[in-house]
Coordinates of C-alpha atoms in Angstrom, one line a residue:
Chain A
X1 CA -16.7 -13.8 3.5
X2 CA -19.9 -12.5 1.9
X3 CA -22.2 -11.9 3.9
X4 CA -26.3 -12.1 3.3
X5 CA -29.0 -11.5 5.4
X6 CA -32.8 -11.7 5.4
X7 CA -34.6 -9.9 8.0
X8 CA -36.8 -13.4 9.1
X9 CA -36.4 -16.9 9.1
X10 CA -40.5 -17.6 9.3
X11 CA -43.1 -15.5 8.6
X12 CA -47.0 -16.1 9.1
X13 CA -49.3 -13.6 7.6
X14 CA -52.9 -13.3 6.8
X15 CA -54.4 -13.2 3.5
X16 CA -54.7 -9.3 2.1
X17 CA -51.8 -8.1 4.6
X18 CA -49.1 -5.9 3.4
X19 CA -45.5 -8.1 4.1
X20 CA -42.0 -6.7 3.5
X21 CA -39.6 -8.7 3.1
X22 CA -35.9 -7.1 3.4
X23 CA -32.2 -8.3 2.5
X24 CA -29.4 -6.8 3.1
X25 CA -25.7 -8.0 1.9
X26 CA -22.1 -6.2 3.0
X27 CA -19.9 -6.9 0.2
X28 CA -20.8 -3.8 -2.3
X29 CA -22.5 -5.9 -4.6
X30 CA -24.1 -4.1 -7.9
X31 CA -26.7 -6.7 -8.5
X32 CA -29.6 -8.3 -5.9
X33 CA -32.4 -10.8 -6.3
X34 CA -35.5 -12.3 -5.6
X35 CA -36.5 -15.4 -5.8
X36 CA -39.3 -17.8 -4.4
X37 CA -38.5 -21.5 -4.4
X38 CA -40.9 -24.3 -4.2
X39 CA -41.0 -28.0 -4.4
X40 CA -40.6 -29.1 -8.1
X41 CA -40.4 -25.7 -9.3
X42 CA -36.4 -24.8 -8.5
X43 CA -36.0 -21.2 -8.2
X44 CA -38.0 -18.5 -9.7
X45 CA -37.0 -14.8 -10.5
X46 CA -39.6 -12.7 -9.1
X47 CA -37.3 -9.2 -9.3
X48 CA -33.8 -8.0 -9.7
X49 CA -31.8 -5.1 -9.2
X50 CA -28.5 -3.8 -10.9
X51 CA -28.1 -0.4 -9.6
X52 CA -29.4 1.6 -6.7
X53 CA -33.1 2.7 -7.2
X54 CA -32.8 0.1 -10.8
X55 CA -35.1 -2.7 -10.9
X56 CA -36.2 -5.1 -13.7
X57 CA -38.7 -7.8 -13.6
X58 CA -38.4 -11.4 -13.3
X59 CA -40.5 -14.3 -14.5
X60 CA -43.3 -14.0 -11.8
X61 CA -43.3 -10.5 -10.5
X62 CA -47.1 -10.6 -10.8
X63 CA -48.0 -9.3 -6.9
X64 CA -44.9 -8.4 -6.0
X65 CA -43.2 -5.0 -6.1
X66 CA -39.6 -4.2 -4.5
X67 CA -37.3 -1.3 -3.3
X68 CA -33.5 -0.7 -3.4
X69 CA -33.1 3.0 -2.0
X70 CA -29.4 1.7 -0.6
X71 CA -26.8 -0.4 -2.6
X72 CA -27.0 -3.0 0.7
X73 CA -30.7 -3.4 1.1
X74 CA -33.2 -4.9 -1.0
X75 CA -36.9 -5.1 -0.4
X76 CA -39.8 -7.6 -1.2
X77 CA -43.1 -6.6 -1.1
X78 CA -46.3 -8.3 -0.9
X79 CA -48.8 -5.2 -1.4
X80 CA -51.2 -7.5 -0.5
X81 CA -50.6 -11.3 0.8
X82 CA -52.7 -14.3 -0.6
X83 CA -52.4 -18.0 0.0
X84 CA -50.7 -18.5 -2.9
X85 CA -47.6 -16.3 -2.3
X86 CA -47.0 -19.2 0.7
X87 CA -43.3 -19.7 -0.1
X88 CA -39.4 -19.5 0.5
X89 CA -38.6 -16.8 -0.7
X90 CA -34.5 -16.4 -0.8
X91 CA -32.8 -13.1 -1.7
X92 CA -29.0 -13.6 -3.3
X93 CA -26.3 -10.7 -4.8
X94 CA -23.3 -10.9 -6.8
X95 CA -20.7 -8.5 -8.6
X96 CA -21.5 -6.7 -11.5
X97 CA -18.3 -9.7 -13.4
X98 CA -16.1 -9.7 -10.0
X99 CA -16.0 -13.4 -8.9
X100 CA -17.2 -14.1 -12.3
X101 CA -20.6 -13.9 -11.8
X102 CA -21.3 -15.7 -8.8
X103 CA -24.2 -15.5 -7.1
X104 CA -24.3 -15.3 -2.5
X105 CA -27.4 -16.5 -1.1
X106 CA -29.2 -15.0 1.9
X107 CA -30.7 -18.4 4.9
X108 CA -34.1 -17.4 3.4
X109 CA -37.6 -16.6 4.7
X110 CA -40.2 -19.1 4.5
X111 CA -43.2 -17.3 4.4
X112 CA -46.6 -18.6 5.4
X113 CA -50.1 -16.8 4.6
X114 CA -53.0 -17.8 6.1
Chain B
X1 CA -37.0 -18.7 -24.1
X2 CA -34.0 -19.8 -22.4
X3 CA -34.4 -23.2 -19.9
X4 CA -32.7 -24.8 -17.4
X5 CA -33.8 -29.1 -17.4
X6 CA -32.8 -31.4 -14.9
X7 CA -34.6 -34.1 -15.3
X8 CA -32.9 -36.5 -11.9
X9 CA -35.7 -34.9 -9.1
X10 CA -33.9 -37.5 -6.7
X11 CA -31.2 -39.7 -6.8
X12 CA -29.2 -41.6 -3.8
X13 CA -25.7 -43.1 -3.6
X14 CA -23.6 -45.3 -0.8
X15 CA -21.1 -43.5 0.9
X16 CA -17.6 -43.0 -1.3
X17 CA -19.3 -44.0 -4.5
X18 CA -19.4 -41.5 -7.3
X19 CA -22.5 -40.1 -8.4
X20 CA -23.1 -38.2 -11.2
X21 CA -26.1 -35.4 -11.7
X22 CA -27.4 -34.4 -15.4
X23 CA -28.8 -30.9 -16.2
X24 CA -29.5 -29.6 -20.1
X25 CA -30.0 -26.3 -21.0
X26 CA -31.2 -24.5 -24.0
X27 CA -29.6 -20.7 -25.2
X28 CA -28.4 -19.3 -28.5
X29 CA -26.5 -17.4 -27.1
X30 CA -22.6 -18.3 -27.1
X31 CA -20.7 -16.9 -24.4
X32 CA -22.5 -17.9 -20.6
X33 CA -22.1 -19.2 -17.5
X34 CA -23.4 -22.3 -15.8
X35 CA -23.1 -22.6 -12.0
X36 CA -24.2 -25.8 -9.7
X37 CA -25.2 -24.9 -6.5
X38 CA -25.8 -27.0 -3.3
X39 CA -28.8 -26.5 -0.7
X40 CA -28.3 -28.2 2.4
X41 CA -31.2 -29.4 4.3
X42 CA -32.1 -26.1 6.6
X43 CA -29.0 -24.0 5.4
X44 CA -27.8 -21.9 2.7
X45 CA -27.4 -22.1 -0.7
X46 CA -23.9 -22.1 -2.1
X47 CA -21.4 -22.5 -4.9
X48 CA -20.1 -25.9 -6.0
X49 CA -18.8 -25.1 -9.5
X50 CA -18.5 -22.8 -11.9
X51 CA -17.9 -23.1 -16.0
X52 CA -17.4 -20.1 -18.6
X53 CA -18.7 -21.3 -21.5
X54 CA -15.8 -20.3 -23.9
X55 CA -13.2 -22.9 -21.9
X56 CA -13.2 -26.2 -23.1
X57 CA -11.3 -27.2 -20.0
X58 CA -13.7 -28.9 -17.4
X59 CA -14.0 -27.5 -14.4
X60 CA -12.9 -29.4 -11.2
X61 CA -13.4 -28.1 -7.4
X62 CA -11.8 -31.4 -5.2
X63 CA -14.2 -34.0 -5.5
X64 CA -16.4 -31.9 -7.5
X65 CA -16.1 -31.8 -11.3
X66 CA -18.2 -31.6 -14.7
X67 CA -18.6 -32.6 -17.9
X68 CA -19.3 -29.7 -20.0
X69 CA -20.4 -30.1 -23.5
X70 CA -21.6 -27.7 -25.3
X71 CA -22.8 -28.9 -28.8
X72 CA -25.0 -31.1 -26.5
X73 CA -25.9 -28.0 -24.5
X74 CA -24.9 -30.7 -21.7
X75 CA -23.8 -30.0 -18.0
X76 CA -23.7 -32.6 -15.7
X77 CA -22.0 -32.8 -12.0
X78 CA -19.9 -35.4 -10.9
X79 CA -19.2 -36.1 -7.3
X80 CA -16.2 -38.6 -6.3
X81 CA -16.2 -40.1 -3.2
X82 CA -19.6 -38.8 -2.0
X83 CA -19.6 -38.0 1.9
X84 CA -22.6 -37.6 4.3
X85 CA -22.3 -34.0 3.8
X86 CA -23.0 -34.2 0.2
X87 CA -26.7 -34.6 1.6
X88 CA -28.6 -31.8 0.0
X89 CA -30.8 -30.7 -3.3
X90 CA -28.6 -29.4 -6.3
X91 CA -29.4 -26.7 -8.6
X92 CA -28.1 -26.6 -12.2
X93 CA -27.6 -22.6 -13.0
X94 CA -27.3 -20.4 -16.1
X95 CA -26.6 -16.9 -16.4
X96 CA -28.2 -15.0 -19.3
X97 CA -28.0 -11.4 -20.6
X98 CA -30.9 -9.2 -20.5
X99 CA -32.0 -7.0 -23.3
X100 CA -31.4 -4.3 -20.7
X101 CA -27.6 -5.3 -21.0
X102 CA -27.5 -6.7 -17.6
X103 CA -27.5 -10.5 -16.9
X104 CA -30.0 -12.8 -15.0
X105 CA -30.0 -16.8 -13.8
X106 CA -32.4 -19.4 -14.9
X107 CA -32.4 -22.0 -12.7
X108 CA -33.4 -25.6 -12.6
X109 CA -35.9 -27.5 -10.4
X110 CA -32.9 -29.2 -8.5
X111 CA -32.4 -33.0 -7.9
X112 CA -32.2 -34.0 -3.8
X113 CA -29.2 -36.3 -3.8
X114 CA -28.8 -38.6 -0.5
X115 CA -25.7 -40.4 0.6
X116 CA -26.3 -43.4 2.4
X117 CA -24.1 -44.1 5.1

């Protein structure tokens, strides 16, 4: 089974903090994501990756920067943490067209910044 | 731009009725995928059901199937004989390409479907 893993379940920050955020999946997935998720809003695309050190912007990658030096790990990074960045934030990966297309969820980090 | 509407934010159903969850999406483009996905209440999300966009067969996964039409740019879930464990919030999915030649997801804001016992 695929496996995906975020490095916290809950987070609580203060405002101007630097937060990383990390994912890692086993399954030699090509492609990683980031997303945040909050009520009424669904899922939003902050960044993706397709290829070690390869990254292209989502729809809200305003504050947000992110890091893939090693196929398995992706990082999030909140340079530096405000109140509105309070979120879930859920990293997933798939198969560049194996299991046609589908996407494998990490549990999630709900992060809180104070 | 390319959206993702589900326009059900909550919807219930008794135990072992059939429910059935509506999601719209807009693209020009002609070949795609659309994905639902379930969220359990505290766990992770996963699959339900996948469609390529060039079969006209609907997709059926057990209880789980859809009705796919895509003139109507239509894609709505159907759950037979709902269980307790159908509890969660649904997301409507659709992969798009990039200009970069990769592809990305657009989701939808999700309806919370409860089965009453």
């Amino acid at each position: 089974d695929v496996k995906v893993t975020q490095s916290s379940r809950y987070l609580v920050k203060r405002t101007g903090e630097k937060v990383f955020l990390e994912c890692v999946q086993d399954m030699d997935h090509e492609n990683m994501f980031w997303y945040r998720q909050d009520p009424g809003l669904g899922l939003r695309l902050i960044y993706f990756s397709y290829d070690v050190k390869m990254k292209e912007k989502g729809d809200i990658p305003e504050g947000y920067s992110v890091s893939r030096e090693k196929k398995e790990r992706f990082s999030l990074i909140l340079e530096s943490a405000s109140t509105n960045q309070t979120s879930m934030y859920l990293c997933a990966s798939s198969s560049r067209g194996g299991s046609r297309y589908t996407q494998y969820f990490g549990p999630g980090t709900r992060l809180t910044v104070l | 731009a390319q959206t993702v509407t589900q326009s059900q934010p909550e919807m219930s159903v008794q135990e072992a009725e059939t429910v059935t969850l509506s999601c719209t999406y807009d693209t020009s483009e002609s070949n795609y995928y659309l994905f639902w996905y379930k969220q359990p209440p505290s766990r992770q999300m996963i699959l339900v059901i996948r469609q390529e966009a060039y079969k006209q067969q609907n997709a059926t996964e057990n209880r789980f199937s859809v009705n796919f039409q895509k003139a109507a740019k239509s894609f709505s879930l159907k759950i037979s004989d709902s269980q307790l464990g159908d509890t969660a919030m649904y997301f409507c999915a659709f992969m798009t390409r990039t200009t970069s030649g990769t592809y990305k997801y657009i989701f939808g804001t999700g309806t919370r479907l409860k089965v009453l016992a």
